[in-house]
Every structure is written in C-alpha cells, then in structure tokens.
Amino acid sequence: MIGDTHGVAKTLIGDLLHEKTTHQRKFETIDQALRSSLDAHLVLARWATSRWRWTVQDFEKTIDDLTLNIVYIEKTSAQENFTSATLGQVQKWEDKTNETVMIMASNVSILKLLREFYKGLVRDDDFPNRERWACQQEVSNYALQVDEVIDEAEMLVSRAKVLVKVIANRKASLMQHLQGQTAEVAYKLNTRMFEQANQSATEAVAMRIITVVTLIYLPATFSSTFFSTDIIKYQDGESFSWPALARFMQVTFPLMFLTFLIAGGWFWTESKRRSSKIESKERGDVIVEQGR
C-alpha cells in the first residue's frame, strides 16, 4: 500500500468522500467545492509528510548503531578494528539521508506553492465577487493548516540536515581511524623488514669475513698441499729449509694476487651489469611517463 501512491491517494479521497449524497452536497456551491478540494489537498499533504518522522527516526537509530563505536573510540582511545566495509555503510546511509532531505525539501516547496496558488486564486480579478469572501475564509483556514504541515516538515528537514552533519563528522573520524590502522600496520611491517634487513646485513658481514679469510688462506693451502707431495723434496739434512720457504712464497703470493684479481674482476663485471640493468629500467620508466 505504501508503494502504490495512486492507490493510497484513492483510498484517502474515498475515506474523505465516502458517501455519494455527501459528495454531491459538498460540491453544490463554489465555496463548498473549493473547501472539498482544499480538504483533499490537506489529506494528501498530511499523508505525504506523515511517515517522514519515522523515517528520520529510523535513520538516526541506524546511524547510531553503526557509528556509535567511533564516538566511543574518540572518548576512551579504545582499540577496535574497522574495515572499509564500515566506511561504505556509513557512506550509503549518508547518501540516503541526503536524498531524504532533498525529497522532504521538495515536498515543502510544493506545499508552499499550493498555498500561494490558492491565495492568489481568490485574489484574482476574475474570481466571482459573491463567493470571494467565503472562499477567502476557506483558503485562510487551509493556509493555516498547511502552515502547520510545512512547519513540521521543515523541522524534519532540519533534523535530517543535522543528521547529515553528524554522519559526515563520524565518517571523518572513521577515516582517520582507518588511516591510523593502516599506518600502524605499515609501521609493524617496516619494523619487521628492518629487523630482517639488519639480520641479513649481519649475515652478509659474516660471509664477507669468511670470504676474505678464505681468499687469503686458499693460495697458501694450495701451496702447502702441493709442496707436501713428493714432486719437490728438500732433503739436505737441515731442520729448516730457506730454499723451500722461498719457493713456497714464490708460488703462494702470485697465486694469492691472481685469486684476488680474478675475484675483483668478477665483482666489477657483475656490478657493471647490475648498473646497466638499473639504468635501462630507469630510461624505460621515463619513456612511459613521457608517453602518459
């Protein structure tokens, strides 16, 4: 019944003029016909504004249920997790409230236009003079009653506008809270990444030390292993052989230099290759930005 506006209007007019004889008597004279028309307008005006009070009240209750925790967080600094879905719900009800304000304001404008229309009608020069005074009285009574309906509707519009402001303020608080949650998550993630990076750096230093020590001892180990074989022998009966030490150094130090040279060359080659890849990527990003 609420959705069928034509059916509701027909029912209301039928209740107003429910008997055929009464219906005929109400249209015998001009002032009676005008009164009947004005009564019909009043019935429809009251019906058009009667349910808005409950609509605004339902909106207020829904918004309180949805956003009251935001106010609680602001007052107590309590921790509660909100999601973007909550923000979407608040935005949806804000849109509905704005739509309600627009419709109620439109109803108020229509009622004011009707009131001014009938006031101008009885003041028109072509209006019959014999019925003018009686019709002016009917229009005055109608205007007083319509003013009551308009005042009530304007009060509801004011309540709805205040509700829109409340929703906007709570939505802003919710957005700040969501941003705070995001910042907190980002801070925890950055802290964890920093710890991992610090651990990786420590491990890299340890591996660098091991690598340097290995590079230092690798040629000596090779030389010692080589001279411990039977390929070269120093058996002159001496406990310490300077020729053997000299030969050991002659082999070890060139091998050590060659090892460091190969490692340095390899490192330099990999560094150049990595730098070339980074420069190519940067040039590609610049080209993409220029294309946009």
Short mmCIF file of C-alpha atoms in Angstrom, two decimals:
data_model
loop_
_atom_site.label_atom_id
_atom_site.label_comp_id
_atom_site.label_asym_id
_atom_site.label_seq_id
_atom_site.Cartn_x
_atom_site.Cartn_y
_atom_site.Cartn_z
CA MET A 1 0.00 0.00 0.00
CA ILE A 2 2.88 2.36 0.73
CA GLY A 3 4.49 1.80 -2.65
CA ASP A 4 1.22 2.28 -4.59
CA THR A 5 0.83 6.04 -4.30
CA HIS A 6 -2.19 6.17 -6.61
CA GLY A 7 -3.96 3.50 -4.59
CA VAL A 8 -3.21 5.30 -1.33
CA ALA A 9 -4.48 8.62 -2.71
CA LYS A 10 -7.63 6.95 -3.99
CA THR A 11 -8.26 5.36 -0.61
CA LEU A 12 -7.72 8.63 1.24
CA ILE A 13 -10.06 10.56 -1.04
CA GLY A 14 -12.59 7.75 -0.77
CA ASP A 15 -12.50 7.98 3.01
CA LEU A 16 -12.95 11.74 2.78
CA LEU A 17 -15.93 11.49 0.39
CA HIS A 18 -17.26 8.08 1.30
CA GLU A 19 -20.98 8.70 0.68
CA LYS A 20 -22.43 9.69 -2.68
CA THR A 21 -25.02 12.06 -1.21
CA THR A 22 -22.43 13.76 0.92
CA HIS A 23 -20.18 14.01 -2.08
CA GLN A 24 -22.89 15.79 -4.07
CA ARG A 25 -23.69 18.23 -1.26
CA LYS A 26 -20.04 19.18 -0.91
CA PHE A 27 -19.91 20.49 -4.47
CA GLU A 28 -23.21 22.43 -4.66
CA THR A 29 -21.60 25.89 -4.40
CA ILE A 30 -18.22 27.31 -5.33
CA ASP A 31 -17.06 27.72 -1.74
CA GLN A 32 -18.19 24.17 -0.91
CA ALA A 33 -16.37 22.80 -3.94
CA LEU A 34 -13.28 24.79 -3.02
CA ARG A 35 -13.48 23.54 0.56
CA SER A 36 -13.73 19.95 -0.66
CA SER A 37 -10.70 20.42 -2.92
CA LEU A 38 -8.73 22.02 -0.11
CA ASP A 39 -9.68 19.20 2.26
CA ALA A 40 -8.40 16.71 -0.29
CA HIS A 41 -5.15 18.66 -0.56
CA LEU A 42 -4.79 18.68 3.22
CA VAL A 43 -5.36 14.94 3.47
CA LEU A 44 -2.74 14.28 0.81
CA ALA A 45 -0.33 16.79 2.35
CA ARG A 46 -0.59 15.16 5.77
CA TRP A 47 -0.16 11.74 4.21
CA ALA A 48 2.89 12.91 2.22
CA THR A 49 4.62 14.13 5.39
CA SER A 50 3.28 11.70 8.00
CA ARG A 51 5.86 8.94 7.58
CA TRP A 52 8.92 11.15 7.30
CA ARG A 53 9.12 11.46 11.09
CA TRP A 54 9.55 7.71 11.44
CA THR A 55 11.94 7.64 8.51
CA VAL A 56 14.23 10.22 10.10
CA GLN A 57 13.98 8.45 13.45
CA ASP A 58 14.95 5.14 11.83
CA PHE A 59 17.89 6.85 10.13
CA GLU A 60 19.06 8.27 13.46
CA LYS A 61 18.86 4.87 15.15
CA THR A 62 20.66 3.13 12.28
CA ILE A 63 23.45 5.70 12.22
CA ASP A 64 23.87 5.47 16.00
CA ASP A 65 24.10 1.69 15.85
CA LEU A 66 26.62 1.90 13.03
CA THR A 67 28.86 4.73 14.22
CA LEU A 68 28.45 4.91 17.99
CA ASN A 69 31.62 2.86 18.46
CA ILE A 70 33.54 5.60 16.61
CA VAL A 71 32.48 8.13 19.24
CA TYR A 72 33.39 5.63 21.95
CA ILE A 73 36.88 5.26 20.49
CA GLU A 74 37.35 9.05 20.39
CA LYS A 75 36.38 9.42 24.05
CA THR A 76 38.20 6.41 25.51
CA SER A 77 41.01 5.82 22.97
CA ALA A 78 39.92 2.20 22.80
CA GLN A 79 41.32 -0.03 20.11
CA GLU A 80 38.84 -1.52 17.68
CA ASN A 81 39.35 -2.67 14.15
CA PHE A 82 37.15 -1.13 11.48
CA THR A 83 37.17 -2.05 7.83
CA SER A 84 36.45 -0.27 4.59
CA ALA A 85 33.08 -2.04 4.58
CA THR A 86 32.10 0.02 7.63
CA LEU A 87 33.07 3.17 5.78
CA GLY A 88 30.97 2.03 2.82
CA GLN A 89 27.95 1.51 5.08
CA VAL A 90 28.34 4.98 6.59
CA GLN A 91 28.62 6.49 3.11
CA LYS A 92 25.49 4.63 1.98
CA TRP A 93 23.42 5.98 4.87
CA GLU A 94 24.79 9.46 4.32
CA ASP A 95 23.62 9.30 0.71
CA LYS A 96 20.20 8.06 1.79
CA THR A 97 19.88 10.85 4.33
CA ASN A 98 20.84 13.46 1.73
CA GLU A 99 18.26 12.00 -0.62
CA THR A 100 15.65 12.18 2.13
CA VAL A 101 16.49 15.83 2.79
CA MET A 102 16.09 16.60 -0.89
CA ILE A 103 12.69 14.87 -1.12
CA MET A 104 11.33 16.47 2.05
CA ALA A 105 12.53 19.90 0.94
CA SER A 106 10.81 19.30 -2.39
CA ASN A 107 7.56 18.43 -0.58
CA VAL A 108 7.83 21.61 1.46
CA SER A 109 8.32 23.66 -1.70
CA ILE A 110 5.28 22.05 -3.33
CA LEU A 111 3.11 22.75 -0.29
CA LYS A 112 4.21 26.37 -0.27
CA LEU A 113 3.41 26.68 -3.97
CA LEU A 114 -0.06 25.21 -3.40
CA ARG A 115 -0.69 27.64 -0.57
CA GLU A 116 0.37 30.62 -2.65
CA PHE A 117 -1.63 29.36 -5.61
CA TYR A 118 -4.90 29.27 -3.70
CA LYS A 119 -4.20 32.62 -2.05
CA GLY A 120 -3.63 34.15 -5.45
CA LEU A 121 -6.68 32.39 -6.85
CA VAL A 122 -9.17 34.11 -4.54
CA ARG A 123 -7.44 37.47 -5.10
CA ASP A 124 -7.74 37.19 -8.86
CA ASP A 125 -9.88 39.84 -10.55
CA ASP A 126 -11.84 37.22 -12.49
CA PHE A 127 -12.91 35.39 -9.33
CA PRO A 128 -16.68 35.70 -8.65
CA ASN A 129 -17.27 38.53 -6.19
CA ARG A 130 -20.25 36.89 -4.46
CA GLU A 131 -18.19 33.89 -3.36
CA ARG A 132 -14.90 35.74 -2.88
CA TRP A 133 -15.24 36.40 0.85
CA ALA A 134 -16.36 32.86 1.71
CA CYS A 135 -13.63 31.37 -0.46
CA GLN A 136 -11.04 33.65 1.12
CA GLN A 137 -12.06 32.30 4.52
CA GLU A 138 -11.70 28.73 3.27
CA VAL A 139 -8.30 29.49 1.79
CA SER A 140 -7.20 31.19 5.02
CA ASN A 141 -8.18 28.12 7.04
CA TYR A 142 -6.42 25.93 4.51
CA ALA A 143 -3.28 28.09 4.67
CA LEU A 144 -3.17 27.86 8.46
CA GLN A 145 -3.40 24.08 8.41
CA VAL A 146 -0.89 23.81 5.58
CA ASP A 147 1.50 26.03 7.53
CA GLU A 148 1.37 23.51 10.38
CA VAL A 149 2.23 20.71 7.97
CA ILE A 150 5.02 22.83 6.44
CA ASP A 151 6.45 23.69 9.87
CA GLU A 152 6.54 20.03 10.84
CA ALA A 153 8.14 19.09 7.53
CA GLU A 154 10.75 21.85 7.87
CA MET A 155 11.55 20.63 11.37
CA LEU A 156 12.13 17.15 9.96
CA VAL A 157 14.32 18.64 7.22
CA SER A 158 16.38 20.39 9.89
CA ARG A 159 16.73 17.14 11.85
CA ALA A 160 17.83 15.34 8.71
CA LYS A 161 20.39 18.05 7.90
CA VAL A 162 21.81 17.81 11.41
CA LEU A 163 21.97 14.04 10.95
CA VAL A 164 23.92 14.54 7.71
CA LYS A 165 26.46 16.68 9.58
CA VAL A 166 26.74 14.06 12.32
CA ILE A 167 27.32 11.35 9.73
CA ALA A 168 29.95 13.47 7.97
CA ASN A 169 31.81 14.09 11.24
CA ARG A 170 31.73 10.45 12.24
CA LYS A 171 32.78 9.41 8.75
CA ALA A 172 35.78 11.72 9.00
CA SER A 173 36.65 10.19 12.38
CA LEU A 174 36.28 6.72 10.90
CA MET A 175 38.58 7.62 8.01
CA GLN A 176 41.18 8.93 10.46
CA HIS A 177 40.90 5.72 12.46
CA LEU A 178 41.30 3.62 9.32
CA GLN A 179 44.34 5.66 8.33
CA GLY A 180 45.74 5.13 11.82
CA GLN A 181 45.20 1.38 11.50
CA THR A 182 46.93 1.41 8.12
CA ALA A 183 49.84 3.42 9.50
CA GLU A 184 50.17 1.03 12.44
CA VAL A 185 50.23 -1.99 10.14
CA ALA A 186 52.78 -0.26 7.90
CA TYR A 187 54.93 0.59 10.93
CA LYS A 188 54.89 -3.02 12.12
CA LEU A 189 55.73 -4.22 8.62
CA ASN A 190 58.58 -1.73 8.31
CA THR A 191 59.91 -2.74 11.72
CA ARG A 192 59.84 -6.40 10.73
CA MET A 193 61.53 -5.63 7.42
CA PHE A 194 64.18 -3.57 9.21
CA GLU A 195 64.89 -6.44 11.57
CA GLN A 196 65.19 -8.83 8.65
CA ALA A 197 67.42 -6.39 6.78
CA ASN A 198 69.60 -5.94 9.86
CA GLN A 199 69.89 -9.68 10.27
CA SER A 200 70.73 -10.06 6.58
CA ALA A 201 73.37 -7.34 6.87
CA THR A 202 74.93 -9.11 9.85
CA GLU A 203 75.00 -12.38 7.95
CA ALA A 204 76.47 -10.59 4.93
CA VAL A 205 79.28 -9.17 7.07
CA ALA A 206 79.99 -12.61 8.47
CA MET A 207 80.05 -14.11 4.99
CA ARG A 208 82.33 -11.31 3.79
CA ILE A 209 84.78 -12.04 6.60
CA ILE A 210 84.70 -15.73 5.81
CA THR A 211 85.23 -14.98 2.13
CA VAL A 212 88.22 -12.71 2.77
CA VAL A 213 89.80 -15.21 5.13
CA THR A 214 89.21 -17.98 2.61
CA LEU A 215 90.77 -15.92 -0.17
CA ILE A 216 93.80 -15.24 1.99
CA TYR A 217 94.36 -18.84 3.02
CA LEU A 218 93.33 -20.51 -0.22
CA PRO A 219 96.64 -19.95 -2.09
CA ALA A 220 98.64 -20.90 0.99
CA THR A 221 96.59 -24.04 1.43
CA PHE A 222 97.10 -24.94 -2.19
CA SER A 223 100.86 -24.33 -1.96
CA SER A 224 101.17 -26.32 1.26
CA THR A 225 99.29 -29.18 -0.26
CA PHE A 226 101.39 -29.01 -3.40
CA PHE A 227 104.72 -28.95 -1.55
CA SER A 228 103.68 -31.74 0.78
CA THR A 229 103.71 -34.16 -2.12
CA ASP A 230 106.76 -35.99 -3.45
CA ILE A 231 107.03 -33.78 -6.51
CA ILE A 232 109.59 -31.49 -4.82
CA LYS A 233 111.82 -32.69 -1.99
CA TYR A 234 114.30 -30.83 0.21
CA GLN A 235 116.35 -33.44 1.99
CA ASP A 236 119.68 -31.77 2.78
CA GLY A 237 119.56 -32.78 6.38
CA GLU A 238 118.59 -29.31 7.61
CA SER A 239 115.71 -28.78 10.03
CA PHE A 240 114.67 -25.60 8.25
CA SER A 241 115.00 -25.04 4.52
CA TRP A 242 115.16 -21.47 3.27
CA PRO A 243 115.02 -22.53 -0.36
CA ALA A 244 111.78 -24.38 0.38
CA LEU A 245 110.31 -21.30 2.09
CA ALA A 246 111.40 -19.08 -0.78
CA ARG A 247 109.93 -21.44 -3.31
CA PHE A 248 106.72 -21.59 -1.23
CA MET A 249 106.42 -17.79 -1.23
CA GLN A 250 107.26 -17.59 -4.92
CA VAL A 251 104.28 -19.80 -5.64
CA THR A 252 101.88 -18.63 -2.92
CA PHE A 253 101.97 -14.84 -3.36
CA PRO A 254 101.44 -14.86 -7.13
CA LEU A 255 98.57 -17.30 -6.65
CA MET A 256 97.10 -15.05 -3.95
CA PHE A 257 97.39 -11.99 -6.21
CA LEU A 258 95.85 -13.90 -9.10
CA THR A 259 92.97 -15.06 -6.87
CA PHE A 260 92.20 -11.52 -5.68
CA LEU A 261 92.49 -10.24 -9.24
CA ILE A 262 90.01 -12.78 -10.57
CA ALA A 263 87.59 -12.13 -7.67
CA GLY A 264 87.84 -8.34 -8.13
CA GLY A 265 87.32 -8.61 -11.87
CA TRP A 266 84.29 -10.81 -11.40
CA PHE A 267 82.82 -8.40 -8.83
CA TRP A 268 83.42 -5.42 -11.14
CA THR A 269 81.75 -7.21 -14.07
CA GLU A 270 78.67 -8.08 -12.04
CA SER A 271 78.44 -4.50 -10.70
CA LYS A 272 78.55 -3.05 -14.22
CA ARG A 273 75.92 -5.49 -15.40
CA ARG A 274 73.63 -4.59 -12.49
CA SER A 275 74.15 -0.85 -13.09
CA SER A 276 73.27 -1.29 -16.77
CA LYS A 277 70.03 -3.07 -15.86
CA ILE A 278 69.07 -0.31 -13.41
CA GLU A 279 69.78 2.43 -15.98
CA SER A 280 67.76 0.60 -18.63
CA LYS A 281 64.82 0.29 -16.25
CA GLU A 282 65.02 3.98 -15.33
CA ARG A 283 65.08 5.00 -19.00
CA GLY A 284 62.06 2.80 -19.64
CA ASP A 285 60.18 4.42 -16.74
CA VAL A 286 60.99 7.88 -18.10
CA ILE A 287 59.70 6.92 -21.56
CA VAL A 288 56.48 5.57 -20.04
CA GLU A 289 55.95 8.77 -18.03
CA GLN A 290 56.54 10.91 -21.12
CA GLY A 291 54.07 8.77 -23.06
CA ARG A 292 51.39 9.45 -20.45
#
